[in-house]
């Protein structure tokens, strides 16, 4: 599994996102769960937040693993990564439908807090602060 993790990490870092996601899906189909936490941390540390985001969406959310997708998305946000609002809205809806309204509310607050921080940064830049 260590070798598989390293291969996935290199694929993502080299920009072969679709191939890496395909391999993750293949692993999931065969009952092998790669260490997604470790992979996400590595991607964020290597400034590959977009790839980390795609990993969450493709490997978890599309497989209807909404709670792990929620968890990973929160980790990406905590690392300072940007997320797609439309995708987050879909995930929040899935969480609500699945009976996880608390997590949907938390995700909503994280996105609102992030929007207000971005807005404040933009105002400071415009004011020359």
CSV table of N, CA and C in Angstrom, one decimal:
chain,number,residue,atom,x,y,z
A,1,UNK,N,0.8,-1.2,0.0
A,1,UNK,CA,0.0,0.0,0.0
A,1,UNK,C,0.9,1.3,0.0
A,2,UNK,N,2.1,1.2,0.6
A,2,UNK,CA,2.9,2.4,0.6
A,2,UNK,C,3.3,2.7,-0.8
A,3,UNK,N,3.6,1.7,-1.6
A,3,UNK,CA,4.0,1.9,-3.0
A,3,UNK,C,2.8,2.5,-3.8
A,4,UNK,N,1.6,2.0,-3.6
A,4,UNK,CA,0.4,2.5,-4.2
A,4,UNK,C,0.2,3.9,-3.9
A,5,UNK,N,0.4,4.3,-2.6
A,5,UNK,CA,0.2,5.7,-2.2
A,5,UNK,C,1.3,6.6,-2.9
A,6,UNK,N,2.5,6.1,-3.0
A,6,UNK,CA,3.5,6.9,-3.6
A,6,UNK,C,3.2,7.1,-5.1
A,7,UNK,N,2.7,6.1,-5.7
A,7,UNK,CA,2.4,6.2,-7.1
A,7,UNK,C,1.2,7.2,-7.3
A,8,UNK,N,0.2,7.1,-6.5
A,8,UNK,CA,-0.9,8.1,-6.6
A,8,UNK,C,-0.4,9.5,-6.3
A,9,UNK,N,0.4,9.7,-5.3
A,9,UNK,CA,1.0,11.0,-5.0
A,9,UNK,C,1.7,11.6,-6.2
A,10,UNK,N,2.6,10.8,-6.9
A,10,UNK,CA,3.3,11.2,-8.0
A,10,UNK,C,2.4,11.5,-9.2
A,11,UNK,N,1.4,10.7,-9.4
A,11,UNK,CA,0.5,11.0,-10.5
A,11,UNK,C,-0.2,12.3,-10.3
A,12,UNK,N,-0.7,12.6,-9.1
A,12,UNK,CA,-1.3,13.9,-8.8
A,12,UNK,C,-0.4,15.0,-9.0
A,13,UNK,N,0.8,14.9,-8.5
A,13,UNK,CA,1.8,16.0,-8.5
A,13,UNK,C,2.2,16.3,-9.9
A,14,UNK,N,2.3,15.2,-10.7
A,14,UNK,CA,2.7,15.4,-12.1
A,14,UNK,C,1.6,15.9,-13.0
A,15,UNK,N,0.4,16.0,-12.5
A,15,UNK,CA,-0.7,16.5,-13.2
A,15,UNK,C,-1.6,15.5,-13.9
A,16,UNK,N,-1.4,14.2,-13.6
A,16,UNK,CA,-2.1,13.1,-14.2
A,16,UNK,C,-3.3,12.8,-13.3
A,17,UNK,N,-4.2,13.8,-13.1
A,17,UNK,CA,-5.3,13.7,-12.1
A,17,UNK,C,-6.3,12.6,-12.5
A,18,UNK,N,-6.7,12.6,-13.7
A,18,UNK,CA,-7.7,11.6,-14.1
A,18,UNK,C,-7.2,10.2,-13.9
A,19,UNK,N,-5.9,10.0,-14.3
A,19,UNK,CA,-5.3,8.6,-14.1
A,19,UNK,C,-5.3,8.2,-12.6
A,20,UNK,N,-4.9,9.2,-11.8
A,20,UNK,CA,-4.8,8.9,-10.4
A,20,UNK,C,-6.2,8.6,-9.8
A,21,UNK,N,-7.1,9.4,-10.2
A,21,UNK,CA,-8.5,9.1,-9.7
A,21,UNK,C,-9.0,7.8,-10.2
A,22,UNK,N,-8.7,7.5,-11.4
A,22,UNK,CA,-9.1,6.1,-12.0
A,22,UNK,C,-8.5,5.0,-11.1
A,23,UNK,N,-7.3,5.2,-10.8
A,23,UNK,CA,-6.6,4.1,-10.0
A,23,UNK,C,-7.2,4.0,-8.6
A,24,UNK,N,-7.6,5.2,-8.0
A,24,UNK,CA,-8.2,5.2,-6.7
A,24,UNK,C,-9.6,4.5,-6.8
A,25,UNK,N,-10.3,4.8,-7.8
A,25,UNK,CA,-11.6,4.1,-8.0
A,25,UNK,C,-11.5,2.6,-8.2
A,26,UNK,N,-10.4,2.2,-8.9
A,26,UNK,CA,-10.2,0.8,-9.1
A,26,UNK,C,-9.8,0.1,-7.7
A,27,UNK,N,-9.0,0.8,-7.0
A,27,UNK,CA,-8.7,0.3,-5.6
A,27,UNK,C,-9.9,0.2,-4.8
A,28,UNK,N,-10.8,1.2,-4.8
A,28,UNK,CA,-12.0,1.1,-4.0
A,28,UNK,C,-12.9,0.0,-4.4
A,29,UNK,N,-13.0,-0.2,-5.7
A,29,UNK,CA,-13.8,-1.3,-6.3
A,29,UNK,C,-13.3,-2.7,-5.8
A,30,UNK,N,-12.0,-2.8,-5.6
A,30,UNK,CA,-11.4,-4.0,-5.2
A,30,UNK,C,-11.2,-4.1,-3.7
A,31,UNK,N,-11.8,-3.3,-2.9
A,31,UNK,CA,-11.8,-3.3,-1.5
A,31,UNK,C,-10.5,-2.8,-0.8
A,32,UNK,N,-9.7,-2.1,-1.6
A,32,UNK,CA,-8.5,-1.5,-1.0
A,32,UNK,C,-8.8,0.0,-0.8
A,33,UNK,N,-8.6,0.5,0.4
A,33,UNK,CA,-8.8,1.9,0.6
A,33,UNK,C,-7.5,2.6,0.8
A,34,UNK,N,-7.0,3.4,-0.1
A,34,UNK,CA,-5.8,4.1,0.1
A,34,UNK,C,-5.9,5.1,1.2
A,35,UNK,N,-4.8,5.5,1.8
A,35,UNK,CA,-4.8,6.5,2.9
A,35,UNK,C,-5.0,7.9,2.3
A,36,UNK,N,-6.3,8.2,2.2
A,36,UNK,CA,-6.7,9.4,1.5
A,36,UNK,C,-6.3,10.6,2.4
A,37,UNK,N,-6.3,10.5,3.7
A,37,UNK,CA,-5.8,11.6,4.6
A,37,UNK,C,-4.4,12.0,4.3
A,38,UNK,N,-3.6,11.0,4.2
A,38,UNK,CA,-2.1,11.1,4.0
A,38,UNK,C,-1.9,11.7,2.6
A,39,UNK,N,-2.7,11.3,1.6
A,39,UNK,CA,-2.6,11.8,0.2
A,39,UNK,C,-3.0,13.2,0.2
A,40,UNK,N,-4.1,13.6,0.8
A,40,UNK,CA,-4.6,15.0,0.8
A,40,UNK,C,-3.5,15.9,1.5
A,41,UNK,N,-3.0,15.5,2.6
A,41,UNK,CA,-2.0,16.3,3.3
A,41,UNK,C,-0.8,16.5,2.3
A,42,UNK,N,-0.4,15.5,1.7
A,42,UNK,CA,0.8,15.6,0.8
A,42,UNK,C,0.5,16.5,-0.4
A,43,UNK,N,-0.7,16.4,-0.9
A,43,UNK,CA,-1.1,17.3,-2.0
A,43,UNK,C,-1.2,18.7,-1.6
A,44,UNK,N,-1.7,19.0,-0.4
A,44,UNK,CA,-1.8,20.4,0.1
A,44,UNK,C,-0.4,20.9,0.4
A,45,UNK,N,0.4,20.1,0.9
A,45,UNK,CA,1.8,20.6,1.2
A,45,UNK,C,2.6,20.9,0.0
A,46,UNK,N,2.3,20.2,-1.1
A,46,UNK,CA,2.9,20.4,-2.4
A,46,UNK,C,2.2,21.4,-3.3
A,47,UNK,N,1.3,22.2,-2.6
A,47,UNK,CA,0.6,23.3,-3.3
A,47,UNK,C,-0.3,22.7,-4.5
A,48,UNK,N,-0.8,21.6,-4.3
A,48,UNK,CA,-1.7,20.9,-5.2
A,48,UNK,C,-3.1,20.8,-4.7
A,49,UNK,N,-3.7,22.0,-4.3
A,49,UNK,CA,-5.0,22.0,-3.6
A,49,UNK,C,-6.1,21.7,-4.6
A,50,UNK,N,-5.9,22.1,-5.8
A,50,UNK,CA,-6.9,21.8,-6.9
A,50,UNK,C,-7.0,20.3,-7.1
A,51,UNK,N,-5.9,19.6,-7.1
A,51,UNK,CA,-5.9,18.2,-7.3
A,51,UNK,C,-6.5,17.5,-6.0
A,52,UNK,N,-6.2,18.0,-4.8
A,52,UNK,CA,-6.8,17.5,-3.6
A,52,UNK,C,-8.3,17.6,-3.7
A,53,UNK,N,-8.8,18.8,-4.2
A,53,UNK,CA,-10.2,19.0,-4.3
A,53,UNK,C,-10.9,18.0,-5.2
A,54,UNK,N,-10.2,17.8,-6.4
A,54,UNK,CA,-10.7,16.8,-7.3
A,54,UNK,C,-10.7,15.4,-6.8
A,55,UNK,N,-9.8,15.1,-6.0
A,55,UNK,CA,-9.7,13.8,-5.3
A,55,UNK,C,-10.9,13.6,-4.4
A,56,UNK,N,-11.3,14.6,-3.6
A,56,UNK,CA,-12.4,14.5,-2.8
A,56,UNK,C,-13.7,14.3,-3.6
A,57,UNK,N,-13.8,15.1,-4.6
A,57,UNK,CA,-15.1,15.1,-5.4
A,57,UNK,C,-15.2,13.8,-6.2
A,58,UNK,N,-14.2,13.3,-6.9
A,58,UNK,CA,-14.2,12.2,-7.7
A,58,UNK,C,-14.2,10.9,-6.9
A,59,UNK,N,-13.3,10.7,-6.0
A,59,UNK,CA,-13.1,9.4,-5.4
A,59,UNK,C,-14.1,9.2,-4.3
A,60,UNK,N,-14.6,10.2,-3.7
A,60,UNK,CA,-15.5,10.1,-2.5
A,60,UNK,C,-16.9,10.5,-2.8
A,61,UNK,N,-17.1,11.7,-3.3
A,61,UNK,CA,-18.4,12.2,-3.4
A,61,UNK,C,-19.2,11.4,-4.5
A,62,UNK,N,-18.6,11.1,-5.6
A,62,UNK,CA,-19.3,10.4,-6.7
A,62,UNK,C,-19.6,8.9,-6.3
A,63,UNK,N,-18.9,8.4,-5.3
A,63,UNK,CA,-19.2,7.1,-4.7
A,63,UNK,C,-20.2,7.1,-3.6
A,64,UNK,N,-20.8,8.3,-3.4
A,64,UNK,CA,-21.8,8.5,-2.4
A,64,UNK,C,-21.3,8.3,-1.0
A,65,UNK,N,-20.0,8.6,-0.8
A,65,UNK,CA,-19.4,8.6,0.5
A,65,UNK,C,-19.3,10.0,1.0
A,66,UNK,N,-20.5,10.6,1.3
A,66,UNK,CA,-20.6,12.0,1.6
A,66,UNK,C,-19.9,12.4,2.9
A,67,UNK,N,-19.9,11.6,3.9
A,67,UNK,CA,-19.2,12.0,5.2
A,67,UNK,C,-17.7,12.0,5.0
A,68,UNK,N,-17.1,11.0,4.3
A,68,UNK,CA,-15.7,11.2,4.1
A,68,UNK,C,-15.4,12.4,3.2
A,69,UNK,N,-16.2,12.6,2.2
A,69,UNK,CA,-16.0,13.8,1.3
A,69,UNK,C,-16.1,15.1,2.1
A,70,UNK,N,-17.1,15.2,3.0
A,70,UNK,CA,-17.2,16.3,3.9
A,70,UNK,C,-16.0,16.5,4.7
A,71,UNK,N,-15.5,15.5,5.3
A,71,UNK,CA,-14.3,15.5,6.1
A,71,UNK,C,-13.1,16.0,5.3
A,72,UNK,N,-12.9,15.5,4.2
A,72,UNK,CA,-11.7,15.8,3.3
A,72,UNK,C,-11.9,17.3,2.8
A,73,UNK,N,-13.1,17.7,2.5
A,73,UNK,CA,-13.3,19.1,2.1
A,73,UNK,C,-13.0,20.1,3.2
A,74,UNK,N,-13.3,19.7,4.4
A,74,UNK,CA,-13.0,20.6,5.6
A,74,UNK,C,-11.5,20.7,5.7
A,75,UNK,N,-10.8,19.5,5.5
A,75,UNK,CA,-9.3,19.6,5.7
A,75,UNK,C,-8.7,20.5,4.6
A,76,UNK,N,-9.3,20.4,3.4
A,76,UNK,CA,-8.7,21.3,2.3
A,76,UNK,C,-9.0,22.7,2.7
A,77,UNK,N,-10.1,23.0,3.2
A,77,UNK,CA,-10.4,24.4,3.6
A,77,UNK,C,-9.5,24.9,4.7
A,78,UNK,N,-9.2,24.0,5.7
A,78,UNK,CA,-8.3,24.3,6.8
A,78,UNK,C,-6.9,24.5,6.3
A,79,UNK,N,-6.5,23.9,5.2
A,79,UNK,CA,-5.2,24.1,4.6
A,79,UNK,C,-5.1,25.4,3.7
A,80,UNK,N,-6.3,26.0,3.6
A,80,UNK,CA,-6.3,27.3,2.8
A,80,UNK,C,-6.7,27.1,1.4
A,81,UNK,N,-7.2,25.9,1.0
A,81,UNK,CA,-7.5,25.6,-0.3
A,81,UNK,C,-8.9,26.2,-0.7
A,82,UNK,N,-9.0,26.5,-2.0
A,82,UNK,CA,-10.3,27.0,-2.5
A,82,UNK,C,-11.2,25.8,-2.9
A,83,UNK,N,-12.5,26.0,-2.8
A,83,UNK,CA,-13.4,25.0,-3.2
A,83,UNK,C,-14.4,25.6,-4.2
A,84,UNK,N,-15.1,24.7,-4.9
A,84,UNK,CA,-16.1,25.1,-5.9
A,84,UNK,C,-17.4,25.2,-5.1
A,85,UNK,N,-18.0,26.4,-5.2
A,85,UNK,CA,-19.3,26.6,-4.4
A,85,UNK,C,-20.4,25.7,-4.9
A,86,UNK,N,-20.5,25.4,-6.2
A,86,UNK,CA,-21.6,24.6,-6.7
A,86,UNK,C,-21.4,23.2,-6.2
A,87,UNK,N,-20.2,22.7,-6.2
A,87,UNK,CA,-20.0,21.3,-5.7
A,87,UNK,C,-20.3,21.3,-4.2
A,88,UNK,N,-19.9,22.3,-3.5
A,88,UNK,CA,-20.1,22.3,-2.0
A,88,UNK,C,-21.7,22.3,-1.8
A,89,UNK,N,-22.4,23.1,-2.6
A,89,UNK,CA,-23.8,23.1,-2.4
A,89,UNK,C,-24.4,21.7,-2.6
A,90,UNK,N,-23.9,21.0,-3.7
A,90,UNK,CA,-24.4,19.6,-3.9
A,90,UNK,C,-24.1,18.7,-2.8
A,91,UNK,N,-22.9,18.8,-2.2
A,91,UNK,CA,-22.5,18.0,-1.1
A,91,UNK,C,-23.3,18.3,0.1
A,92,UNK,N,-23.6,19.6,0.4
A,92,UNK,CA,-24.5,19.9,1.5
A,92,UNK,C,-25.9,19.3,1.3
A,93,UNK,N,-26.4,19.4,0.1
A,93,UNK,CA,-27.7,18.8,-0.1
A,93,UNK,C,-27.7,17.3,0.1
A,94,UNK,N,-26.6,16.6,-0.4
A,94,UNK,CA,-26.5,15.2,-0.1
A,94,UNK,C,-26.4,14.8,1.4
A,95,UNK,N,-25.6,15.7,2.1
A,95,UNK,CA,-25.5,15.5,3.5
A,95,UNK,C,-26.9,15.6,4.2
A,96,UNK,N,-27.7,16.6,3.8
A,96,UNK,CA,-29.0,16.8,4.4
A,96,UNK,C,-29.9,15.6,4.1
A,97,UNK,N,-29.9,15.2,2.8
A,97,UNK,CA,-30.7,14.0,2.4
A,97,UNK,C,-30.3,12.8,3.2
A,98,UNK,N,-29.0,12.6,3.5
A,98,UNK,CA,-28.5,11.5,4.2
A,98,UNK,C,-28.7,11.6,5.7
A,99,UNK,N,-29.3,12.6,6.2
A,99,UNK,CA,-29.5,12.8,7.6
A,99,UNK,C,-28.4,13.4,8.4
A,100,UNK,N,-27.5,14.0,7.6
A,100,UNK,CA,-26.3,14.6,8.3
A,100,UNK,C,-26.4,16.2,8.2
A,101,UNK,N,-27.5,16.7,8.7
A,101,UNK,CA,-27.8,18.1,8.6
A,101,UNK,C,-26.8,19.0,9.4
A,102,UNK,N,-26.2,18.4,10.5
A,102,UNK,CA,-25.3,19.1,11.3
A,102,UNK,C,-24.0,19.4,10.5
A,103,UNK,N,-23.5,18.4,9.7
A,103,UNK,CA,-22.3,18.5,8.9
A,103,UNK,C,-22.6,19.5,7.8
A,104,UNK,N,-23.8,19.5,7.2
A,104,UNK,CA,-24.2,20.4,6.1
A,104,UNK,C,-24.1,21.8,6.7
A,105,UNK,N,-24.6,22.1,7.9
A,105,UNK,CA,-24.6,23.4,8.5
A,105,UNK,C,-23.2,23.9,8.8
A,106,UNK,N,-22.3,23.0,9.2
A,106,UNK,CA,-20.9,23.3,9.5
A,106,UNK,C,-20.3,23.7,8.2
A,107,UNK,N,-20.5,22.9,7.1
A,107,UNK,CA,-19.9,23.2,5.8
A,107,UNK,C,-20.4,24.6,5.3
A,108,UNK,N,-21.6,24.9,5.5
A,108,UNK,CA,-22.2,26.1,5.1
A,108,UNK,C,-21.5,27.3,5.8
A,109,UNK,N,-21.3,27.1,7.2
A,109,UNK,CA,-20.6,28.2,7.9
A,109,UNK,C,-19.2,28.4,7.5
A,110,UNK,N,-18.5,27.3,7.2
A,110,UNK,CA,-17.1,27.4,6.7
A,110,UNK,C,-17.1,28.2,5.5
A,111,UNK,N,-18.0,27.9,4.5
A,111,UNK,CA,-18.0,28.7,3.3
A,111,UNK,C,-18.4,30.1,3.5
A,112,UNK,N,-19.3,30.4,4.4
A,112,UNK,CA,-19.6,31.8,4.7
A,112,UNK,C,-18.5,32.5,5.3
A,113,UNK,N,-17.8,31.9,6.3
A,113,UNK,CA,-16.6,32.5,6.9
A,113,UNK,C,-15.5,32.8,5.9
A,114,UNK,N,-15.3,31.8,5.0
A,114,UNK,CA,-14.3,32.0,4.0
A,114,UNK,C,-14.7,33.2,3.0
A,115,UNK,N,-15.9,33.3,2.7
A,115,UNK,CA,-16.4,34.4,1.8
A,115,UNK,C,-16.1,35.7,2.5
A,116,UNK,N,-16.4,35.8,3.8
A,116,UNK,CA,-16.2,37.1,4.5
A,116,UNK,C,-14.7,37.4,4.6
A,117,UNK,N,-13.9,36.4,4.8
A,117,UNK,CA,-12.4,36.7,4.8
A,117,UNK,C,-11.9,37.2,3.5
A,118,UNK,N,-12.4,36.6,2.4
A,118,UNK,CA,-12.0,37.0,1.1
A,118,UNK,C,-12.5,38.4,0.8
A,119,UNK,N,-13.7,38.7,1.2
A,119,UNK,CA,-14.2,40.0,1.0
A,119,UNK,C,-13.4,41.1,1.8
A,120,UNK,N,-13.0,40.8,3.0
A,120,UNK,CA,-12.2,41.7,3.8
A,120,UNK,C,-10.8,41.9,3.2
A,121,UNK,N,-10.2,40.8,2.7
A,121,UNK,CA,-8.9,41.0,2.0
A,121,UNK,C,-9.0,41.9,0.8
A,122,UNK,N,-10.1,41.7,0.0
A,122,UNK,CA,-10.3,42.5,-1.2
A,122,UNK,C,-10.5,44.0,-0.8
A,123,UNK,N,-11.2,44.3,0.3
A,123,UNK,CA,-11.4,45.7,0.7
A,123,UNK,C,-10.0,46.3,1.2
A,124,UNK,N,-9.3,45.5,1.9
A,124,UNK,CA,-7.9,46.0,2.4
A,124,UNK,C,-7.0,46.3,1.2
A,125,UNK,N,-7.0,45.4,0.2
A,125,UNK,CA,-6.2,45.6,-1.0
A,125,UNK,C,-6.7,46.9,-1.7
A,126,UNK,N,-8.0,47.1,-1.8
A,126,UNK,CA,-8.5,48.3,-2.5
A,126,UNK,C,-8.1,49.5,-1.8
A,127,UNK,N,-8.1,49.5,-0.5
A,127,UNK,CA,-7.8,50.6,0.4
A,127,UNK,C,-6.3,50.9,0.4
A,128,UNK,N,-5.5,49.9,0.0
A,128,UNK,CA,-4.0,50.0,0.0
A,128,UNK,C,-3.4,49.7,1.4
A,129,UNK,N,-4.1,48.9,2.2
A,129,UNK,CA,-3.6,48.6,3.5
A,129,UNK,C,-2.7,47.4,3.4
